[in-house]
CSV table of C-alpha atoms and ligand atoms in Angstrom, one decimal:
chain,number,residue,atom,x,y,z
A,236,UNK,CA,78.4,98.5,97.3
A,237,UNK,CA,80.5,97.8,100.1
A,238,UNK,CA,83.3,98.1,102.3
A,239,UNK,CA,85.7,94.9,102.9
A,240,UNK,CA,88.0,94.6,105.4
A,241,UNK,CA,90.7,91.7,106.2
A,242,UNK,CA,92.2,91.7,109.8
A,243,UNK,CA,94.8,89.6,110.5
A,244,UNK,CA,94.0,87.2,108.1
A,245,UNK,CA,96.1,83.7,107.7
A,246,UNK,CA,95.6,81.0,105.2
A,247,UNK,CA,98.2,77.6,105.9
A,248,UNK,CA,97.7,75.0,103.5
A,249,UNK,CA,99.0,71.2,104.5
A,250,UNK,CA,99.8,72.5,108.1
A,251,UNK,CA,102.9,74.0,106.7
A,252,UNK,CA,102.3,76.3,103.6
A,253,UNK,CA,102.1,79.7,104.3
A,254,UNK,CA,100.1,81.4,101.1
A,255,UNK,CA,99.2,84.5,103.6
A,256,UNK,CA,100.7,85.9,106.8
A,257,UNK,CA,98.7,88.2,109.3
A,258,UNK,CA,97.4,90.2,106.4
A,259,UNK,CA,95.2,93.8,106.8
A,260,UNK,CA,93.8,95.7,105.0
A,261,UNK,CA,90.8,98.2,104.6
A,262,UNK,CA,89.1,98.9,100.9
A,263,UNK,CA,86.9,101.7,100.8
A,264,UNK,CA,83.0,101.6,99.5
A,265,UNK,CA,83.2,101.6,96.2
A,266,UNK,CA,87.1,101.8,95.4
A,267,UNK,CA,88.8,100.1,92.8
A,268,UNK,CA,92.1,98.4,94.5
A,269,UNK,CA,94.6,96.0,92.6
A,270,UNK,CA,96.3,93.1,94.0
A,271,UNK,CA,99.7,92.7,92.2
A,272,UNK,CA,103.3,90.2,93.4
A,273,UNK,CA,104.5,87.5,91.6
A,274,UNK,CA,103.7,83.8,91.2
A,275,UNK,CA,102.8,82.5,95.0
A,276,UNK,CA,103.0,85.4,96.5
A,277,UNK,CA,99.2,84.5,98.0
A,278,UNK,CA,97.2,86.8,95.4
A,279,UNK,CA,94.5,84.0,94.5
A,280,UNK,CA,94.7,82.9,98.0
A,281,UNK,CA,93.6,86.2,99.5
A,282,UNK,CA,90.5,86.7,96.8
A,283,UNK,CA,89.3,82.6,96.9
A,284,UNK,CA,89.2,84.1,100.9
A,285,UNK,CA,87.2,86.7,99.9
A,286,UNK,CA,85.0,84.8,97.9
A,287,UNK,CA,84.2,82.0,100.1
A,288,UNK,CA,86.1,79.6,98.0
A,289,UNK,CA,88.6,79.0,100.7
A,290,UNK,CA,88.7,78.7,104.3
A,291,UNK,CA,90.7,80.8,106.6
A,292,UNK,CA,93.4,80.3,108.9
A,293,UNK,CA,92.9,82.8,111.1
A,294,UNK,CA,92.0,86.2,111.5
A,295,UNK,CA,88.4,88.1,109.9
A,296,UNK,CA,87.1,89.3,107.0
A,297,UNK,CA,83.9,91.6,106.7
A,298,UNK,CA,82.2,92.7,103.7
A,299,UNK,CA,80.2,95.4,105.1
A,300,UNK,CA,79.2,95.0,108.4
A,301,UNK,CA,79.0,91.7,108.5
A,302,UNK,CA,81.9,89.5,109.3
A,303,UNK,CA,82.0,86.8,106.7
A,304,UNK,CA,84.1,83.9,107.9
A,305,UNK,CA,81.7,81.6,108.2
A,306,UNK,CA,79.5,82.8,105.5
A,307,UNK,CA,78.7,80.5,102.8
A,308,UNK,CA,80.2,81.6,99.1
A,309,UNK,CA,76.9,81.9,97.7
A,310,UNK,CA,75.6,84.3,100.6
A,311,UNK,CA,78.5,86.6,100.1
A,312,UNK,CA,77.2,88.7,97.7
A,313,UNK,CA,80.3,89.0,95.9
A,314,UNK,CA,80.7,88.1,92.2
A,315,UNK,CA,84.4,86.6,90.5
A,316,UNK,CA,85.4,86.9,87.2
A,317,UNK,CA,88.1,85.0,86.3
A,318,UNK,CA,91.1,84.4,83.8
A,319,UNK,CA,89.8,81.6,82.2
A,320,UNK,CA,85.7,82.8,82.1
A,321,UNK,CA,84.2,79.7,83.1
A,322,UNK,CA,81.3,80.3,80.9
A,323,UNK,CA,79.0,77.0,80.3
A,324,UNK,CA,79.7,76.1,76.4
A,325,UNK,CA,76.4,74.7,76.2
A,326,UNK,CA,74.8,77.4,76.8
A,327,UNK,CA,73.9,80.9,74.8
A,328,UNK,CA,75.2,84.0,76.1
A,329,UNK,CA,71.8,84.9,77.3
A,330,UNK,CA,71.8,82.1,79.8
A,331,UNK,CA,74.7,81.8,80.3
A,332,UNK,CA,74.7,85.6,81.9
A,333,UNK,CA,71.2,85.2,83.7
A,334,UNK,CA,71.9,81.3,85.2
A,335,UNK,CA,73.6,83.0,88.1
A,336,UNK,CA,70.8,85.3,89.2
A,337,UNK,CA,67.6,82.8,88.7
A,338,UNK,CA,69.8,80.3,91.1
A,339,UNK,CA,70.2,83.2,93.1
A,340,UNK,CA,67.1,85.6,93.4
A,341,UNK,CA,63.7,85.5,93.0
A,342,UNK,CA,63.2,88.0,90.0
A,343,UNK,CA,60.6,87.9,87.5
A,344,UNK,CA,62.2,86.2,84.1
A,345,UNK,CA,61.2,89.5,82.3
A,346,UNK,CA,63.1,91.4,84.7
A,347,UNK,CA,66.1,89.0,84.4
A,348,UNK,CA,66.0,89.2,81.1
A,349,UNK,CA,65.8,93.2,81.1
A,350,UNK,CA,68.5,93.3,83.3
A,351,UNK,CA,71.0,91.0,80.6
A,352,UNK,CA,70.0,92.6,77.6
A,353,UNK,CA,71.0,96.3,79.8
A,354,UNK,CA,73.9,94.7,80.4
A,355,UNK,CA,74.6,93.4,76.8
A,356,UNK,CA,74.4,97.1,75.5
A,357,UNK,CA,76.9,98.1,78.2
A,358,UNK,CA,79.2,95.6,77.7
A,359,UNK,CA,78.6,96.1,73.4
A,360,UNK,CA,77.6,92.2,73.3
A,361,UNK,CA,73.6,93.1,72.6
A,362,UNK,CA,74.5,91.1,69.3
A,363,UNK,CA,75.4,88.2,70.6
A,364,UNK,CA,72.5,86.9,72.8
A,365,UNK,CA,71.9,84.0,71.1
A,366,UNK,CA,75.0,82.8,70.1
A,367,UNK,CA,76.8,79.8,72.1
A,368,UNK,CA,80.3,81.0,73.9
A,369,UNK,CA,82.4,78.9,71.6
A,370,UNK,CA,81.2,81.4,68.4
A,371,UNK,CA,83.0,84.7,70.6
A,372,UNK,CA,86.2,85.8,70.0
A,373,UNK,CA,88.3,85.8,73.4
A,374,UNK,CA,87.6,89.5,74.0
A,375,UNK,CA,83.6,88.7,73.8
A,376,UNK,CA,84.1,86.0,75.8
A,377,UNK,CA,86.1,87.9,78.4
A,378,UNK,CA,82.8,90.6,78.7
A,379,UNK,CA,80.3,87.9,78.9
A,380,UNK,CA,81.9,86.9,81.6
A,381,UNK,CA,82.3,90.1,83.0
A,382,UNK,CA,78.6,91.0,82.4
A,383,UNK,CA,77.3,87.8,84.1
A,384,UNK,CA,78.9,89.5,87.3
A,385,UNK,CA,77.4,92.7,86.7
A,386,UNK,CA,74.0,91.6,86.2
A,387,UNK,CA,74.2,89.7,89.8
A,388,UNK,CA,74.6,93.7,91.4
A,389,UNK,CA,76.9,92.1,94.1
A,390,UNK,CA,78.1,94.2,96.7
A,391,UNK,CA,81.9,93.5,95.6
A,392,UNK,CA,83.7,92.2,92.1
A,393,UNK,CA,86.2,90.3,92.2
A,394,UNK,CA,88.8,89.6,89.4
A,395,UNK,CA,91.3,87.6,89.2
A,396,UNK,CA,93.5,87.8,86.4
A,397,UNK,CA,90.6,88.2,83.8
A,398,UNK,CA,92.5,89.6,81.2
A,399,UNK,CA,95.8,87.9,80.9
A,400,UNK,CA,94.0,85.6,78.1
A,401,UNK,CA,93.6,88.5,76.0
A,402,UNK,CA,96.4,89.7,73.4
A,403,UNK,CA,98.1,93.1,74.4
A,404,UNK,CA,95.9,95.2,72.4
A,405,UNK,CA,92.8,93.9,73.3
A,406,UNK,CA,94.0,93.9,77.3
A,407,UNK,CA,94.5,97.6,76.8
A,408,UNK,CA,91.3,98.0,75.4
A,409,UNK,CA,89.5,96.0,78.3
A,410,UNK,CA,91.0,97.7,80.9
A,411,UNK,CA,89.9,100.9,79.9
A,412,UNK,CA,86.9,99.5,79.4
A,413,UNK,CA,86.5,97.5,82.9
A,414,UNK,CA,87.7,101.0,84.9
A,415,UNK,CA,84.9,103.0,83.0
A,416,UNK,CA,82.7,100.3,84.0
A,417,UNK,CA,83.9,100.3,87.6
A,418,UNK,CA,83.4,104.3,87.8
A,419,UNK,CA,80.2,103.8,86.2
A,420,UNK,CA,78.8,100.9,88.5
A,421,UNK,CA,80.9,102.0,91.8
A,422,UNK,CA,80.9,98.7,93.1
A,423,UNK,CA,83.9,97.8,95.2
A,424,UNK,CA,86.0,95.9,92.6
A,425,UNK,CA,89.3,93.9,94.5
A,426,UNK,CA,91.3,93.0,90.9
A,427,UNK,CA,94.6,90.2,91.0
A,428,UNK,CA,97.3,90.3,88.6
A,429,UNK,CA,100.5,89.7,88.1
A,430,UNK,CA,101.1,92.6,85.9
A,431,UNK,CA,102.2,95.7,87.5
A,432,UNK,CA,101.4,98.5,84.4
A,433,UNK,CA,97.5,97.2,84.7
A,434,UNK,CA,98.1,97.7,88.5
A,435,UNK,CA,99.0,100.9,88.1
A,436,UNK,CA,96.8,101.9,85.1
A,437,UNK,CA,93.6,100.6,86.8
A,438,UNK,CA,93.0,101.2,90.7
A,439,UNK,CA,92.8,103.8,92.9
A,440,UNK,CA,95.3,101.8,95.2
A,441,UNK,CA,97.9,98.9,94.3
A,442,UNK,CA,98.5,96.5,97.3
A,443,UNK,CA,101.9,94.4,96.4
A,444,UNK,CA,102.5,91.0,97.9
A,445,UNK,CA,105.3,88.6,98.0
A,446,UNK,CA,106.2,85.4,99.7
A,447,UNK,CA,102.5,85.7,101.4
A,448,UNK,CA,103.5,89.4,103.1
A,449,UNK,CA,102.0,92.6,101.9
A,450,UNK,CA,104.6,94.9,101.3
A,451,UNK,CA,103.2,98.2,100.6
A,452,UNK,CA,99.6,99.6,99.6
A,453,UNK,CA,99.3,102.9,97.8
A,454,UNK,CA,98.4,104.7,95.2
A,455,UNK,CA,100.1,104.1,92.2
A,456,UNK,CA,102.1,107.2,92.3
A,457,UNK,CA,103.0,106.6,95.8
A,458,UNK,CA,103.8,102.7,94.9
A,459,UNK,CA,106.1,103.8,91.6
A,460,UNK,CA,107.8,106.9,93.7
A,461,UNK,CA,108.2,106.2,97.2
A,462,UNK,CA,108.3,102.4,97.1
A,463,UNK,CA,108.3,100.9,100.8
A,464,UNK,CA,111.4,98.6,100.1
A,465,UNK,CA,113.9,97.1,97.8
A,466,UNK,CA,110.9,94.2,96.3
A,467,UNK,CA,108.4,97.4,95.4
A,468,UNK,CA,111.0,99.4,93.4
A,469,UNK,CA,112.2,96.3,91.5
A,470,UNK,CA,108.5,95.3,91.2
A,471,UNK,CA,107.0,98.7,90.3
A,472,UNK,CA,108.3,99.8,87.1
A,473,UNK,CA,109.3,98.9,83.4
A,474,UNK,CA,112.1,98.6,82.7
A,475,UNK,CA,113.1,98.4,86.5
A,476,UNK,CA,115.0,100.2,88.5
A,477,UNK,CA,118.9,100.0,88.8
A,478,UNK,CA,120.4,98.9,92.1
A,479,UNK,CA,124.4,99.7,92.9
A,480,UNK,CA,125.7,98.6,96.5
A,481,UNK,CA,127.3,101.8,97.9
A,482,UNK,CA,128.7,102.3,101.5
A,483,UNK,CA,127.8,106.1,102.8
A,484,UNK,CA,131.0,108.2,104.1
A,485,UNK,CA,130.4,111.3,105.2
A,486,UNK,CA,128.6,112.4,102.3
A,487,UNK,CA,130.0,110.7,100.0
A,488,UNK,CA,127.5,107.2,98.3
A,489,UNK,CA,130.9,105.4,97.5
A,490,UNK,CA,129.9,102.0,94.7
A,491,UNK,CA,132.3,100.4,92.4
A,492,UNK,CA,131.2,102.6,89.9
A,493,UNK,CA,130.9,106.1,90.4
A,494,UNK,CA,130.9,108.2,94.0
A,495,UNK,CA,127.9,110.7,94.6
A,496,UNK,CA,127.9,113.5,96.9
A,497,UNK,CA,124.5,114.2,98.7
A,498,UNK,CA,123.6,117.1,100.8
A,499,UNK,CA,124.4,117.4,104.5
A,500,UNK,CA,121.0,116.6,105.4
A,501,UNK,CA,120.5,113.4,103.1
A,502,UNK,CA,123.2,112.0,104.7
A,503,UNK,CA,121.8,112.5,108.4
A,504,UNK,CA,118.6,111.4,107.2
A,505,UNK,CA,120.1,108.2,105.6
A,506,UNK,CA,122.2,107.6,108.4
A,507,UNK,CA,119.4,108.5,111.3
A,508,UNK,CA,117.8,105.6,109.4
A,509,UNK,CA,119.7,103.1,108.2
A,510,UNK,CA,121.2,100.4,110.2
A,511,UNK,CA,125.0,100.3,108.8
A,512,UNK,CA,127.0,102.6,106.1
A,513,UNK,CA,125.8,100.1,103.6
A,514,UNK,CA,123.4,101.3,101.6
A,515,UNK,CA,121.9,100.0,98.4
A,516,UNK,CA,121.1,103.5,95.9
A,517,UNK,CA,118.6,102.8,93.3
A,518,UNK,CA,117.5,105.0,90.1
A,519,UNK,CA,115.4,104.1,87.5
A,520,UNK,CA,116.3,104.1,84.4
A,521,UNK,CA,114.0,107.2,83.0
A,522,UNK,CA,115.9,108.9,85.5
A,523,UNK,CA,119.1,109.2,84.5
A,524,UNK,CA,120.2,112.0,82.0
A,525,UNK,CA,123.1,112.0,79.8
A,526,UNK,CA,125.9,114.7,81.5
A,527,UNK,CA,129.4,116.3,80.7
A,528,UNK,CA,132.4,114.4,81.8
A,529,UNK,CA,133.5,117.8,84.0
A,530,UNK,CA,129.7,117.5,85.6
A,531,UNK,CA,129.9,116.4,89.3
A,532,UNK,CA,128.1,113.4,90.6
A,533,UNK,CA,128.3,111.1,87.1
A,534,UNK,CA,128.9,107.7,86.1
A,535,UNK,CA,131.2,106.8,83.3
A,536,UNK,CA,129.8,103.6,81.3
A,537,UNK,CA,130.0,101.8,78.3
A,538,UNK,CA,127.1,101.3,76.0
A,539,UNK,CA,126.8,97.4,75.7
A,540,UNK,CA,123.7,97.6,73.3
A,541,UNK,CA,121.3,101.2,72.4
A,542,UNK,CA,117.4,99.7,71.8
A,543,UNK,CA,115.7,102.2,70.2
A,544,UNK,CA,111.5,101.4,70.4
A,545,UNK,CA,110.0,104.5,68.3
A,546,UNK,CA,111.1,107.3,70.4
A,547,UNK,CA,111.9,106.3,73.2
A,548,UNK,CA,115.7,104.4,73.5
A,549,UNK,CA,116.7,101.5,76.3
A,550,UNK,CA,120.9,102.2,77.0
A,551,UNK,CA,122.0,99.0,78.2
A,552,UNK,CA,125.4,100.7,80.0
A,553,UNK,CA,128.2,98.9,82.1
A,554,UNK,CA,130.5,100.5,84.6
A,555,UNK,CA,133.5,98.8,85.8
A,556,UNK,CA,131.3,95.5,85.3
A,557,UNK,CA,128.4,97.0,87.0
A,558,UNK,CA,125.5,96.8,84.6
A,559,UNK,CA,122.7,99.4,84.2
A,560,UNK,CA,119.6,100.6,82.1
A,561,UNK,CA,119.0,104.5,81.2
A,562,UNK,CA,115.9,105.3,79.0
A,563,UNK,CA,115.8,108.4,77.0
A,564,UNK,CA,113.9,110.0,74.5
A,565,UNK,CA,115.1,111.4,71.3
A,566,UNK,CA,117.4,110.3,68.5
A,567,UNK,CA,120.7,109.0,69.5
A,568,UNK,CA,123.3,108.2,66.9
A,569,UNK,CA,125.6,106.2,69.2
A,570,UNK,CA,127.6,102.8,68.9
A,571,UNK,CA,128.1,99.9,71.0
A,572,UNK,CA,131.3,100.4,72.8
A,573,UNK,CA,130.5,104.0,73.2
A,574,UNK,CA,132.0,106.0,76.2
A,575,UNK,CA,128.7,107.5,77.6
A,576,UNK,CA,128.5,109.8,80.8
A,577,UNK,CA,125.3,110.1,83.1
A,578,UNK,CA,123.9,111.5,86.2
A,579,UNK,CA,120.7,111.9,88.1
A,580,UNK,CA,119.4,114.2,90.5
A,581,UNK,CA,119.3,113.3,93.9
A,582,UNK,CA,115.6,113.9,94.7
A,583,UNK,CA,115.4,111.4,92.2
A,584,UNK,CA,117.1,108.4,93.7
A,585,UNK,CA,116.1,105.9,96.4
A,586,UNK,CA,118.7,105.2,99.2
A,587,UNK,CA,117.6,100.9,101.0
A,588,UNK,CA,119.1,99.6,103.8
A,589,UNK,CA,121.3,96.5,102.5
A,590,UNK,CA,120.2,94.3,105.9
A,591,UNK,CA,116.4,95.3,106.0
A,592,UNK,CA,116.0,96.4,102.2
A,593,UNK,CA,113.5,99.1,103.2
A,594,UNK,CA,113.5,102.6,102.2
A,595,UNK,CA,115.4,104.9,104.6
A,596,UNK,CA,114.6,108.3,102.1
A,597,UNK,CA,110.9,107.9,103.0
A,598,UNK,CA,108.2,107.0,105.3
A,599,UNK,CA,106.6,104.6,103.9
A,600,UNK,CA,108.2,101.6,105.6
A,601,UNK,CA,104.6,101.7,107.5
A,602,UNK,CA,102.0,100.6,105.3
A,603,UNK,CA,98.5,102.7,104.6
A,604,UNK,CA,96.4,100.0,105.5
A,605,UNK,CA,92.9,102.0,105.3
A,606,UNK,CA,91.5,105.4,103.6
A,607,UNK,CA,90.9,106.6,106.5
A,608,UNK,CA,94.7,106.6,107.2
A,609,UNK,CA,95.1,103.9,109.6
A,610,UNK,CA,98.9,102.4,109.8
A,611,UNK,CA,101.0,99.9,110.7
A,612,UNK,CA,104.3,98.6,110.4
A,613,UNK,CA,105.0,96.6,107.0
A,614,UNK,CA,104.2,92.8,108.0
B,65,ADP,P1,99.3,83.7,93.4
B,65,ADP,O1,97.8,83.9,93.2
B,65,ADP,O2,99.9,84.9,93.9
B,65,ADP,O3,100.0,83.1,92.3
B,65,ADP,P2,98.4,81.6,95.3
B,65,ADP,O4,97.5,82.3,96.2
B,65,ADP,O5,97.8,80.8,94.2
B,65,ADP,O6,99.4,82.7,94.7
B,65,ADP,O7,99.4,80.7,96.1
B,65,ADP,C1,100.1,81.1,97.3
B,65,ADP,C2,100.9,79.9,97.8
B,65,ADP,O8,100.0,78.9,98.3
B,65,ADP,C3,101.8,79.2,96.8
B,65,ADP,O9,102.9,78.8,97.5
B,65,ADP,C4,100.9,78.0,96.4
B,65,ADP,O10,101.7,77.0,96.0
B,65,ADP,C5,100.2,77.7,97.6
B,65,ADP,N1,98.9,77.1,97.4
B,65,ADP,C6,97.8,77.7,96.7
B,65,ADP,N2,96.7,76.9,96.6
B,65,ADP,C7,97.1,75.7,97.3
B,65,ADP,C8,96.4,74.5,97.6
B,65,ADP,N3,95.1,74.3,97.3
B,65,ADP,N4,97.1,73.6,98.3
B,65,ADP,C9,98.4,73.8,98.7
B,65,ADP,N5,99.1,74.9,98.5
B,65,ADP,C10,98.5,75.9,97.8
């Protein structure tokens, strides 16, 4: 178990490709944290760092005490599991889990051996010893490769993307299985994907990159309801949130839909913080409630399409040309074309800063870099 940290760390590729920009961040002994941005955002990048697999730019990584830039991969102590297992086909599973540690300790074979079959049983593969990779099923595959990195004990896991081969139901079933592991083992796992439900199911934090930048770290309840910026709340968030372009007067949120009125003090706060009346207001869709036309503070839309999925419903809506999303549960027994009136609380909706994009309702435009509650400004 360890702690890891990344200071100011840089990777340029071809003397011009930026994959990561003056990145920080501190993960607690034994904590579980996600990595989650899109395509390129520098996700790999930051774990192939990590692991060795890739030399830095600039800046310092430590695993533990020990500053690790110019440690070789294989003295890291780390272990990666990745999308596409990498297990050796010609090989049985029993080898194919101990090859690892005989290259890289000097343990007995009988205590290698006790140590994979231990594993086996955790993983619920005890059965399948014997057998060659390419006679698993993807999901026995997927632990196989997983229990090769547990039976190294590393100091740190790393994962990247190991369960986007998987189909949804099994991925469900893996995660729960890979965070009961994690709690279990309490090794410091660092886990990349692109998916932002299995960021927010799994960790204990969700670090969100794009374009190379971290954007915000935080719990996932911190990440879904106080998102740093205008990229987090479209990020975080299924479906995601609605955006309307709305210039603040007095306090009155004015968009080509609908006016709001917010409380005195909302509209000191947004204006102490924003840099111009215009304002970008953002609700998510599970948000918004259905209202009577005399309420105050609603939108008037048409339903374009009603989705039902079981209980739940997606309203596709459109006001004045000004498309949105509202999610309700219930039975609804409307038609397309429908006249449908909404409105959301105000606690419940996010005001950004059309020029910056970042959140002037809270204070999370600094970043929570470590546990310990060290901060600085969003890179
Ligand atoms: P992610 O894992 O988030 O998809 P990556 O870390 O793979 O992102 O890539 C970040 C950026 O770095 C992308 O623009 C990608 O094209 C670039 N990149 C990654 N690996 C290399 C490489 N070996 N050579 C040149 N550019 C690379």
């Amino acid at each position: 178990m360890s702690q890891v940290r990344f200071s100011n760390v840089k990777k340029v590729y071809n003397d011009d490709i930026v994959a990561v920009d003056d990145f920080s961040l501190e993960i607690e002994d034994g904590e579980f944290v996600t990595i989650v941005g899109p395509s390129g955002s520098g996700k790999s990048t930051l774990l192939r760092m990590l692991a060795g697999l890739e030399e830095i730019s600039g800046g310092e990584i430590s695993i533990g005490d020990r500053v690790v830039n110019n440690v070789p991969a294989q003295d890291r102590d780390v272990a990666m599991v990745f999308q596409n297992y990498a297990l050796y086909p010609h090989m049985t599973v029993r080898k194919n889990m101990s090859y690892g540690l005989k290259l890289t300790s000097n343990l007995p074979k009988g205590e290698i051996n006790e140590r994979v079959e231990e594993v086996a049983t955790m993983m619920g593969i005890e059965d399948q010893l014997d057998k060659k990779p390419g006679a698993l099923s993807g999901g026995q595959q997927q632990r196989v490769a997983t229990g090769r990195a547990i039976v190294r004990e590393p100091e740190v896991f790393l994962m990247d993307e190991p369960l986007s081969n998987l189909d949804a139901k099994l991925r469900a079933h893996m995660r729960t299985e890979l965070q009961r592991i994690q709690d279990d083992l309490g090794t410091t796992t660092i886990y990349v994907t692109h998916d932002q439900e299995e960021a927010l199911t799994m960790s204990d934090r969700v670090v969100i990159l794009e374009g190379g930048n971290l954007q915000q770290v935080g719990t996932p309840a911190e990440v879904f309801n106080k998102p740093a910026n205008r990229f987090v709340a479209d990020f975080i968030g299924s479906p995601s949130m609605n955006f309307f372009d709305v210039t603040l007067s007095g306090t009155t949120l004015k968009s080509e839909a609908f006016t709001y009125e917010v409380g005195s003090q909302t509209a000191e706060r947004i204006r102490e913080r924003s840099t111009s009346d215009e304002l970008v207001l953002g609700i998510r869709p599970e948000h918004m409630m259905f209202a009577d036309r005399s309420s105050v503070n609603t939108v008037t839309a048409q339903l374009d399409v009603h989705e039902p999925v079981g209980d739940d419903n997606y309203f596709y809506l459109n006001s004045n040309g000004i498309e949105f999303t509202m999610r309700a549960m219930g039975d609804y027994g409307f038609e397309e074309g429908d006249e449908i009136v909404v409105t959301f609380e105000e606690t419940k909706m996010h005001i950004f800063d059309q020029t910056t994009e970042d959140n002037v309702m809270t204070d999370t435009g600094s970043t929570q870099l470590g546990p310990a509650g060290a901060t600085a400004q969003r890179t």
